[in-house]
């Protein structure tokens, strides 16, 4: 991933809910540059969720309605 695209993704990961912000910041710092197209697409779909819905997924209080997002949710939970 080029620097410009990574910066755009990092900006999109900024959330209003501090918990989401912290998890996403750690995730992007650790794995952002190595994300593949499919992983970026999954993350983009998750970032379309509201802050509370996203936090419920990350915190393990909910599972994604779309099972194709499960690998990215797992990765965020481990971040």
Coordinates of C-alpha atoms in Angstrom, one line a residue:
X1 CA 0.0 0.0 0.0
X2 CA 1.4 3.4 -0.9
X3 CA 1.8 6.1 1.7
X4 CA -1.0 8.3 0.5
X5 CA -3.5 5.4 0.6
X6 CA -2.3 4.4 4.1
X7 CA -2.7 8.0 5.3
X8 CA -6.2 8.1 3.9
X9 CA -7.1 4.9 5.7
X10 CA -5.5 6.1 8.9
X11 CA -7.6 9.3 8.7
X12 CA -10.8 7.2 8.1
X13 CA -10.0 5.2 11.2
X14 CA -10.3 8.2 13.4
X15 CA -13.5 7.7 15.4
X16 CA -15.6 9.6 17.9
X17 CA -15.5 6.7 20.4
X18 CA -12.1 6.6 22.1
X19 CA -12.1 2.9 22.5
X20 CA -12.5 2.4 18.7
X21 CA -9.9 5.1 18.0
X22 CA -7.3 3.3 20.2
X23 CA -7.9 -0.1 18.7
X24 CA -7.9 1.1 15.1
X25 CA -4.8 3.3 15.7
X26 CA -2.9 0.3 17.1
X27 CA -4.1 -2.0 14.3
X28 CA -3.0 0.5 11.5
X29 CA 0.3 1.1 13.2
X30 CA 1.1 -2.6 13.4
X31 CA -0.4 -3.9 10.2
X32 CA -1.5 -1.0 8.0
X33 CA 1.3 -1.0 5.5
X34 CA 0.9 -4.7 4.9
X35 CA -2.8 -4.9 4.3
X36 CA -4.0 -6.4 1.1
X37 CA -6.9 -5.3 -1.1
X38 CA -9.3 -7.8 0.4
X39 CA -8.4 -6.7 4.0
X40 CA -8.7 -3.0 3.1
X41 CA -12.2 -3.7 1.6
X42 CA -13.2 -5.5 4.8
X43 CA -11.9 -2.7 7.0
X44 CA -13.7 -0.1 4.8
X45 CA -17.0 -2.0 5.3
X46 CA -16.5 -2.1 9.1
X47 CA -15.6 1.6 9.1
X48 CA -19.1 2.3 7.6
X49 CA -20.7 1.1 10.8
X50 CA -21.7 3.4 13.6
X51 CA -19.2 3.8 16.4
X52 CA -21.3 1.8 18.8
X53 CA -21.9 -1.0 16.4
X54 CA -18.2 -1.2 15.6
X55 CA -17.3 -1.3 19.2
X56 CA -19.8 -4.1 19.9
X57 CA -18.0 -6.1 17.2
X58 CA -14.5 -5.3 18.5
X59 CA -15.4 -5.9 22.1
X60 CA -17.0 -9.3 21.3
X61 CA -20.5 -8.3 22.3
X62 CA -21.7 -9.0 18.7
X63 CA -20.6 -10.9 15.7
X64 CA -20.7 -9.5 12.2
X65 CA -23.9 -10.1 10.2
X66 CA -21.8 -10.7 7.2
X67 CA -19.5 -13.7 8.0
X68 CA -16.9 -12.5 5.4
X69 CA -16.0 -9.7 7.8
X70 CA -15.2 -12.1 10.6
X71 CA -11.4 -12.3 9.8
X72 CA -11.0 -8.5 10.1
X73 CA -13.1 -8.4 13.3
X74 CA -10.8 -11.1 14.7
X75 CA -7.7 -9.1 13.7
X76 CA -9.1 -6.0 15.3
X77 CA -9.9 -7.9 18.5
X78 CA -6.3 -9.1 18.6
X79 CA -4.9 -5.6 18.0

